[in-house]
Tab-separated table of C-alpha atoms and ligand atoms in Angstrom:
chain	number	residue	atom	x	y	z
A	66	MET	CA	5.373	19.147	-16.748
A	67	ARG	CA	4.888	19.559	-13.006
A	68	ALA	CA	5.931	16.770	-10.669
A	69	ALA	CA	6.767	16.088	-7.039
A	70	ILE	CA	10.446	15.660	-6.239
A	71	PRO	CA	12.094	14.785	-2.906
A	72	ASP	CA	12.844	17.951	-0.946
A	73	GLY	CA	15.769	16.328	0.888
A	74	ARG	CA	13.993	16.706	4.251
A	75	GLY	CA	11.652	13.708	4.079
A	76	SER	CA	8.907	15.435	2.111
A	77	ILE	CA	8.331	16.816	-1.383
A	78	ALA	CA	8.713	19.973	-3.413
A	79	TRP	CA	7.333	20.808	-6.865
A	80	ALA	CA	9.432	21.102	-9.975
A	81	ASP	CA	9.250	21.278	-13.754
A	82	VAL	CA	10.623	17.990	-15.051
A	83	PRO	CA	11.117	16.586	-18.572
A	84	GLU	CA	8.193	14.760	-20.181
A	85	PRO	CA	8.330	10.950	-19.628
A	86	ARG	CA	9.807	8.864	-22.427
A	87	VAL	CA	7.456	6.164	-23.702
A	88	GLY	CA	9.284	2.924	-24.511
A	89	ARG	CA	7.977	0.238	-26.889
A	90	HIS	CA	6.303	-1.662	-24.030
A	91	ASP	CA	5.047	1.401	-22.136
A	92	VAL	CA	1.933	3.496	-21.919
A	93	LEU	CA	1.861	7.213	-21.132
A	94	VAL	CA	-0.753	7.988	-18.494
A	95	ALA	CA	-2.306	11.413	-17.834
A	96	VAL	CA	-2.504	11.174	-14.043
A	97	GLU	CA	-5.870	12.165	-12.580
A	98	ALA	CA	-5.347	10.859	-9.047
A	99	TYR	CA	-2.657	9.154	-6.984
A	100	SER	CA	-2.244	7.634	-3.562
A	101	VAL	CA	0.522	7.950	-0.968
A	102	ASN	CA	2.013	4.909	0.768
A	103	ARG	CA	4.060	4.608	3.945
A	104	GLY	CA	6.868	2.751	2.128
A	105	GLU	CA	7.311	5.662	-0.282
A	106	THR	CA	7.605	8.091	2.595
A	107	PHE	CA	10.518	5.981	3.900
A	108	LEU	CA	12.244	6.504	0.517
A	109	LEU	CA	11.691	10.258	0.782
A	110	ASP	CA	13.991	10.118	3.844
A	111	ALA	CA	16.884	8.821	1.719
A	112	PRO	CA	15.933	9.221	-1.948
A	113	PRO	CA	18.020	7.431	-4.574
A	114	ASP	CA	19.621	9.779	-7.115
A	115	GLY	CA	17.107	11.043	-9.666
A	116	TRP	CA	14.234	9.138	-8.040
A	117	ARG	CA	10.788	10.745	-7.911
A	118	PRO	CA	7.930	9.351	-5.778
A	119	GLY	CA	4.662	7.854	-7.038
A	120	LYS	CA	3.627	4.205	-7.303
A	121	ASP	CA	-0.188	4.393	-7.360
A	122	VAL	CA	-1.918	6.270	-10.162
A	123	ALA	CA	-5.162	6.335	-12.108
A	124	GLY	CA	-5.956	8.327	-15.220
A	125	ALA	CA	-6.219	8.065	-18.995
A	126	VAL	CA	-3.864	6.653	-21.620
A	127	LEU	CA	-2.315	9.415	-23.741
A	128	ASP	CA	0.056	7.305	-25.829
A	129	VAL	CA	1.112	3.665	-26.220
A	130	GLY	CA	4.441	2.105	-27.269
A	131	ALA	CA	4.743	0.161	-30.509
A	132	GLU	CA	4.535	-3.257	-28.782
A	133	VAL	CA	1.466	-2.478	-26.633
A	134	THR	CA	-1.684	-4.171	-27.924
A	135	ALA	CA	-3.853	-4.599	-24.816
A	136	LEU	CA	-4.347	-0.882	-24.103
A	137	ALA	CA	-5.383	2.009	-26.326
A	138	VAL	CA	-5.186	5.793	-26.315
A	139	GLY	CA	-8.113	7.282	-24.387
A	140	GLN	CA	-8.632	4.197	-22.188
A	141	ARG	CA	-9.079	4.841	-18.457
A	142	VAL	CA	-6.529	2.900	-16.408
A	143	VAL	CA	-5.092	2.173	-12.995
A	144	ALA	CA	-1.323	1.695	-12.882
A	145	HIS	CA	1.533	0.806	-10.587
A	146	PRO	CA	4.634	2.580	-11.895
A	147	GLU	CA	7.927	1.794	-10.196
A	148	HIS	CA	8.226	5.513	-9.332
A	149	SER	CA	7.536	9.065	-10.603
A	150	GLY	CA	3.721	8.880	-10.526
A	151	TRP	CA	3.136	12.033	-8.463
A	152	ALA	CA	3.197	14.071	-11.641
A	153	GLU	CA	0.991	15.285	-14.457
A	154	ARG	CA	2.075	12.371	-16.643
A	155	VAL	CA	3.965	9.118	-16.113
A	156	GLY	CA	5.256	6.404	-18.417
A	157	VAL	CA	4.435	2.883	-17.155
A	158	PRO	CA	5.268	-0.571	-18.564
A	159	ALA	CA	2.011	-2.039	-19.891
A	160	ASP	CA	2.411	-5.087	-17.638
A	161	ARG	CA	1.840	-2.783	-14.651
A	162	VAL	CA	-1.423	-1.311	-15.978
A	163	ALA	CA	-5.072	-2.471	-15.977
A	164	ALA	CA	-8.120	-1.019	-17.724
A	165	LEU	CA	-10.788	0.676	-15.619
A	166	PRO	CA	-14.531	0.489	-16.209
A	167	ASP	CA	-16.496	3.758	-16.153
A	168	SER	CA	-18.079	2.671	-12.847
A	169	ILE	CA	-14.786	3.158	-10.953
A	170	PRO	CA	-13.666	6.789	-10.645
A	171	SER	CA	-9.951	7.584	-10.766
A	172	ARG	CA	-10.017	8.810	-7.174
A	173	THR	CA	-11.181	5.333	-6.079
A	174	ALA	CA	-8.857	3.387	-8.375
A	175	ALA	CA	-5.802	5.376	-7.272
A	176	ALA	CA	-6.045	3.747	-3.834
A	177	LEU	CA	-5.811	0.255	-5.291
A	178	PRO	CA	-2.302	-0.555	-6.512
A	179	LEU	CA	0.256	-0.872	-3.720
A	180	ALA	CA	-2.092	-1.604	-0.829
A	181	GLY	CA	-4.409	-3.808	-2.901
A	182	LEU	CA	-1.607	-5.791	-4.535
A	183	THR	CA	-0.053	-6.299	-1.108
A	184	ALA	CA	-3.302	-7.602	0.402
A	185	LEU	CA	-3.946	-9.923	-2.547
A	186	ARG	CA	-0.410	-11.300	-2.406
A	187	LEU	CA	-0.585	-11.740	1.372
A	188	ILE	CA	-3.599	-13.973	0.766
A	189	ARG	CA	-1.628	-15.923	-1.846
A	190	THR	CA	1.372	-16.208	0.496
A	191	ILE	CA	-0.741	-17.545	3.351
A	192	GLY	CA	-2.402	-20.117	1.097
A	193	GLU	CA	-5.257	-21.806	2.889
A	194	ILE	CA	-7.646	-19.185	4.306
A	195	PRO	CA	-11.101	-20.535	5.308
A	196	GLY	CA	-11.539	-21.085	9.037
A	197	ARG	CA	-7.983	-20.068	9.948
A	198	THR	CA	-7.308	-17.620	12.769
A	199	MET	CA	-5.210	-14.573	11.876
A	200	LEU	CA	-3.793	-11.562	13.689
A	201	PHE	CA	-2.952	-8.388	11.732
A	202	THR	CA	-0.972	-5.617	13.463
A	203	GLY	CA	-0.991	-2.059	12.061
A	204	ALA	CA	-4.301	-2.953	10.434
A	205	SER	CA	-5.864	0.520	10.179
A	206	GLY	CA	-3.917	1.424	7.026
A	207	GLY	CA	-4.601	0.769	3.370
A	208	VAL	CA	-3.327	-2.830	3.366
A	209	GLY	CA	-5.229	-3.799	6.512
A	210	HIS	CA	-8.630	-2.764	5.138
A	211	TYR	CA	-8.169	-4.641	1.859
A	212	PHE	CA	-6.747	-7.699	3.617
A	213	VAL	CA	-9.542	-7.938	6.178
A	214	GLU	CA	-12.286	-7.671	3.557
A	215	LEU	CA	-10.655	-10.287	1.317
A	216	ALA	CA	-9.637	-12.731	4.052
A	217	ALA	CA	-12.895	-12.471	6.020
A	218	GLY	CA	-14.795	-12.917	2.752
A	219	LEU	CA	-12.917	-16.189	2.283
A	220	GLY	CA	-13.831	-17.344	5.778
A	221	ALA	CA	-10.796	-16.347	7.854
A	222	ARG	CA	-11.268	-15.356	11.494
A	223	VAL	CA	-9.280	-12.122	11.666
A	224	THR	CA	-8.203	-10.209	14.766
A	225	VAL	CA	-6.958	-6.683	14.075
A	226	MET	CA	-4.756	-4.471	16.212
A	227	CYS	CA	-5.121	-0.668	15.915
A	228	SER	CA	-4.154	2.259	18.136
A	229	SER	CA	-7.776	3.092	18.983
A	230	VAL	CA	-11.232	1.531	18.847
A	231	ASP	CA	-12.295	4.288	16.442
A	232	ARG	CA	-9.589	3.379	13.954
A	233	GLY	CA	-10.762	-0.231	13.909
A	234	GLN	CA	-14.526	0.201	13.523
A	235	ARG	CA	-14.534	-0.074	9.750
A	236	LEU	CA	-12.401	-3.238	9.971
A	237	LEU	CA	-15.099	-4.833	12.129
A	238	ALA	CA	-17.701	-3.797	9.542
A	239	LEU	CA	-15.561	-5.411	6.827
A	240	GLY	CA	-15.553	-8.716	8.696
A	241	ALA	CA	-12.837	-8.670	11.374
A	242	GLU	CA	-13.888	-10.828	14.337
A	243	GLN	CA	-11.956	-9.072	17.098
A	244	LEU	CA	-10.444	-5.608	17.483
A	245	VAL	CA	-7.734	-5.019	20.073
A	246	THR	CA	-5.781	-1.928	21.014
A	247	ASP	CA	-3.470	-3.858	23.365
A	248	ILE	CA	-1.762	-7.056	22.291
A	249	SER	CA	-2.475	-8.686	25.673
A	250	ASP	CA	-6.185	-8.660	24.736
A	251	ALA	CA	-5.664	-10.669	21.533
A	252	ALA	CA	-7.282	-14.078	21.896
A	253	GLY	CA	-4.659	-16.420	20.400
A	254	PRO	CA	-3.252	-18.791	19.537
A	255	PHE	CA	-3.308	-17.770	15.883
A	256	ASP	CA	-2.605	-19.865	12.822
A	257	VAL	CA	-1.170	-16.797	11.091
A	258	VAL	CA	0.239	-13.465	12.262
A	259	ILE	CA	0.829	-10.560	9.870
A	260	GLU	CA	3.187	-8.200	11.651
A	261	SER	CA	3.870	-4.706	10.297
A	262	VAL	CA	4.796	-2.592	13.318
A	263	GLY	CA	8.087	-3.994	14.692
A	264	GLY	CA	9.742	-3.319	18.060
A	265	ASP	CA	8.501	-5.346	21.023
A	266	LEU	CA	5.232	-6.142	19.264
A	267	PHE	CA	6.994	-8.617	17.004
A	268	ALA	CA	7.968	-10.959	19.850
A	269	ALA	CA	4.592	-10.429	21.529
A	270	THR	CA	2.826	-11.678	18.390
A	271	TRP	CA	5.238	-14.597	17.988
A	272	ARG	CA	4.158	-15.742	21.480
A	273	LEU	CA	0.567	-15.835	20.194
A	274	LEU	CA	1.364	-18.189	17.310
A	275	ARG	CA	0.174	-21.736	17.526
A	276	THR	CA	2.656	-24.589	17.097
A	277	ARG	CA	3.808	-24.660	13.437
A	278	GLY	CA	2.003	-21.376	12.781
A	279	LEU	CA	3.130	-18.765	10.273
A	280	LEU	CA	4.376	-15.254	10.982
A	281	VAL	CA	4.404	-13.037	7.899
A	282	TRP	CA	6.895	-10.242	8.565
A	283	MET	CA	5.529	-7.390	6.510
A	284	GLY	CA	6.909	-4.125	7.783
A	285	GLN	CA	8.299	-1.958	10.538
A	286	ALA	CA	6.049	1.105	10.757
A	287	SER	CA	7.533	1.983	14.159
A	288	HIS	CA	11.050	2.120	12.624
A	289	THR	CA	12.128	0.024	15.622
A	290	ARG	CA	13.759	-3.283	14.839
A	291	PRO	CA	12.085	-6.362	16.312
A	292	THR	CA	13.733	-8.234	19.141
A	293	ILE	CA	13.111	-11.904	19.724
A	294	ASP	CA	14.595	-14.367	22.189
A	295	PHE	CA	15.121	-18.010	21.271
A	296	PHE	CA	14.853	-18.992	24.940
A	297	ASP	CA	11.375	-17.493	25.235
A	298	TRP	CA	9.406	-20.723	25.001
A	299	THR	CA	5.929	-19.181	24.931
A	300	GLY	CA	4.085	-20.027	21.709
A	301	GLY	CA	5.433	-20.310	18.195
A	302	ALA	CA	7.024	-23.766	18.549
A	303	ASN	CA	8.312	-24.856	15.143
A	304	ALA	CA	6.557	-21.839	13.618
A	305	THR	CA	7.714	-20.314	10.327
A	306	MET	CA	8.717	-16.697	9.856
A	307	ARG	CA	8.412	-15.428	6.306
A	308	LYS	CA	9.769	-12.057	5.214
A	309	PHE	CA	7.209	-10.718	2.780
A	310	LEU	CA	7.899	-8.429	-0.164
A	311	TYR	CA	4.832	-7.683	-2.266
A	312	SER	CA	6.814	-6.809	-5.398
A	313	GLU	CA	8.238	-10.348	-5.622
A	314	SER	CA	5.328	-12.063	-7.386
A	315	ASP	CA	4.753	-14.777	-9.975
A	316	VAL	CA	1.623	-12.961	-11.142
A	317	SER	CA	2.059	-9.684	-13.050
A	318	ASP	CA	0.891	-6.397	-11.598
A	319	ALA	CA	-1.417	-6.007	-14.613
A	320	ALA	CA	-3.151	-9.326	-13.895
A	321	ASP	CA	-3.478	-8.655	-10.165
A	322	LEU	CA	-4.658	-5.081	-10.767
A	323	ALA	CA	-7.306	-6.466	-13.123
A	324	THR	CA	-8.428	-8.833	-10.338
A	325	LEU	CA	-8.682	-5.939	-7.879
A	326	VAL	CA	-10.627	-3.883	-10.426
A	327	ARG	CA	-13.082	-6.778	-10.951
A	328	LEU	CA	-13.543	-7.152	-7.189
A	329	VAL	CA	-14.275	-3.432	-6.783
A	330	ALA	CA	-16.554	-3.283	-9.839
A	331	SER	CA	-18.605	-6.202	-8.541
A	332	GLY	CA	-18.936	-4.734	-5.040
A	333	ARG	CA	-16.765	-7.344	-3.331
A	334	LEU	CA	-13.922	-4.973	-2.390
A	335	HIS	CA	-14.329	-1.449	-1.017
A	336	PRO	CA	-11.316	0.869	-1.050
A	337	GLU	CA	-11.299	2.702	2.266
A	338	ILE	CA	-10.472	6.263	1.244
A	339	THR	CA	-10.694	8.626	4.181
A	340	ALA	CA	-8.947	11.660	2.732
A	341	VAL	CA	-9.185	13.205	-0.730
A	342	ALA	CA	-7.201	16.371	-1.367
A	343	ASP	CA	-5.766	18.405	-4.194
A	344	TRP	CA	-2.244	17.319	-5.131
A	345	THR	CA	-0.857	20.664	-3.964
A	346	ASP	CA	-1.655	19.295	-0.464
A	347	THR	CA	0.566	16.212	-0.881
A	348	ALA	CA	3.117	17.365	1.724
A	349	SER	CA	0.482	17.822	4.433
A	350	VAL	CA	-1.055	14.424	3.602
A	351	ILE	CA	2.406	12.858	4.057
A	352	THR	CA	2.655	14.577	7.450
A	353	ASP	CA	-0.769	13.207	8.426
A	354	LEU	CA	0.147	9.697	7.254
A	355	LEU	CA	3.340	9.639	9.300
A	356	ALA	CA	1.494	10.994	12.350
A	357	ARG	CA	-1.021	8.097	12.105
A	358	ARG	CA	-3.874	10.475	11.293
A	359	VAL	CA	-4.810	8.704	8.041
A	360	ARG	CA	-7.010	5.617	8.164
A	361	GLY	CA	-7.190	3.466	5.042
A	362	ASN	CA	-5.834	5.392	2.053
A	363	ALA	CA	-5.402	9.069	1.208
A	364	VAL	CA	-5.851	10.131	-2.412
A	365	LEU	CA	-4.596	13.257	-4.160
A	366	GLU	CA	-6.380	14.617	-7.213
A	367	VAL	CA	-4.279	16.138	-9.961
A	368	THR	CA	-5.503	19.486	-11.125
A	369	ARG	CA	-3.562	21.384	-13.768
A	370	MET	CA	-1.206	23.052	-11.343
A	371	ALA	CA	-0.651	26.707	-12.150
A	372	THR	CA	3.028	27.592	-12.291
A	373	THR	CA	2.106	30.429	-9.954
A	374	ASP	CA	1.213	27.850	-7.303
A	375	PRO	CA	2.503	29.225	-3.966
A	376	SER	CA	4.440	26.022	-3.295
A	377	THR	CA	6.183	26.273	-6.675
A	378	PRO	CA	9.970	26.308	-6.465
A	379	THR	CA	12.043	27.003	-9.541
A	380	THR	CA	13.972	23.709	-9.462
A	381	SER	CA	14.242	21.922	-12.787
A	382	ARG	CA	15.427	18.309	-13.308
B	220	NAP	N1	6.563	-5.867	2.801
B	220	NAP	C1	5.862	-5.312	1.822
B	220	NAP	O1	5.963	-5.682	0.652
B	220	NAP	C2	4.911	-4.202	2.178
B	220	NAP	C3	3.998	-3.726	1.231
B	220	NAP	C4	3.106	-2.726	1.617
B	220	NAP	C5	3.144	-2.217	2.909
B	220	NAP	N2	4.074	-2.684	3.776
B	220	NAP	C6	4.102	-2.213	5.174
B	220	NAP	O2	2.928	-2.719	5.760
B	220	NAP	C7	2.421	-1.778	6.703
B	220	NAP	C8	0.992	-1.430	6.325
B	220	NAP	O3	1.010	-0.742	5.090
B	220	NAP	P1	-0.043	0.407	4.840
B	220	NAP	O4	0.215	0.971	3.503
B	220	NAP	O5	-1.383	-0.102	5.204
B	220	NAP	O6	0.467	1.453	5.914
B	220	NAP	P2	-0.320	2.625	6.620
B	220	NAP	O7	-1.515	2.973	5.810
B	220	NAP	O8	0.651	3.673	6.926
B	220	NAP	O9	-0.792	1.896	7.958
B	220	NAP	C9	0.122	1.423	8.883
B	220	NAP	C10	-0.513	1.492	10.262
B	220	NAP	O10	0.443	1.067	11.204
B	220	NAP	C11	0.017	1.547	12.462
B	220	NAP	N3	1.129	1.794	13.360
B	220	NAP	C12	1.319	1.098	14.487
B	220	NAP	N4	2.394	1.521	15.127
B	220	NAP	C13	2.908	2.519	14.413
B	220	NAP	C14	4.015	3.374	14.600
B	220	NAP	N5	4.826	3.279	15.648
B	220	NAP	N6	4.248	4.310	13.666
B	220	NAP	C15	3.421	4.432	12.620
B	220	NAP	N7	2.343	3.641	12.385
B	220	NAP	C16	2.101	2.686	13.298
B	220	NAP	C17	-0.823	2.793	12.192
B	220	NAP	O11	-2.122	2.510	12.671
B	220	NAP	P3	-2.585	2.798	14.167
B	220	NAP	O12	-2.224	4.222	14.484
B	220	NAP	O13	-4.049	2.552	14.131
B	220	NAP	O14	-1.861	1.822	15.003
B	220	NAP	C18	-0.911	2.874	10.689
B	220	NAP	O15	-2.210	3.208	10.244
B	220	NAP	C19	3.376	-0.585	6.689
B	220	NAP	O16	4.311	-0.773	7.709
B	220	NAP	C20	4.051	-0.695	5.331
B	220	NAP	O17	5.327	-0.102	5.304
B	220	NAP	C21	4.943	-3.664	3.435
């Protein structure tokens, strides 16, 4: 089958790869659509041996392992494989898969897993939400849109930081209270900061934390490590910094995916998909994502790729 493999230069190439093996606890998914996440692009820079990208997929179940009872052949699903989902088919442990109702198309569901799970688990990490003031940096991506809609819906007062007013408009519509493009305009102090950009912004947001506030350290999109000075006494007295990793969770991916699916099906969560392309365009979507030209999520639709596809190399692995 056809699949994306790392090209060794930070992007992908296409290759014929062996069919996935379906273990006793796995389901085999025919991938109809997938999404691309910033974290995966970081792995493309230094791919582990044999690793293939792809953590967000939606499609139909083709086969189930002997121990799988909750899912059946033919069922439409959304799944969060550990890797290898940018392919025609992928094997996924059943505890990382949730059923999809007919009302949610695969192209919508594909945007849910990594960004949606992250937003849901940020909410769980923060704990109390109603009435609390929050600042989210790097909010114009997939996680930011889900987080704002969920947190604002629960009564949080969310300030978002984006690179332009345009890139933040939808966040205001989803319930954000303030949009800033410069951190000096953010009206702190905040009970909670969710910081995903790094560099100097990290310390700037720490200064905006109220006494005993919480800074959730979520990422480093700028690739620049944060600097912080103990002797800077502005803000953040006795505050907590928590390094957040979405994959470390007491709740299974299947259960949290099912929650996200219910929220979407009932109109309480709206995946913000601003680019839909054919999967042969994956490399250019990665370029756009890294250049900050994607807002929300980008989704790739899997067509049966002809082996005469112009981007087809002859690699086999
Ligand atoms: N810790 C975890 O478990 C976990 C899980 C998921 C995601 N993450 C991280 O959380 C962040 C948000 O995830 P996401 O999927 O929503 O990412 P995304 O879609 O790529 O959005 C990240 C946003 O960061 C902003 N940004 C600000 N400064 C940047 C810079 N110097 N370079 C590139 N982007 C910059 C960009 O928006 P503007 O151009 O509007 O500023 C971009 O839209 C990412 O950093 C991601 O790696 C962490």
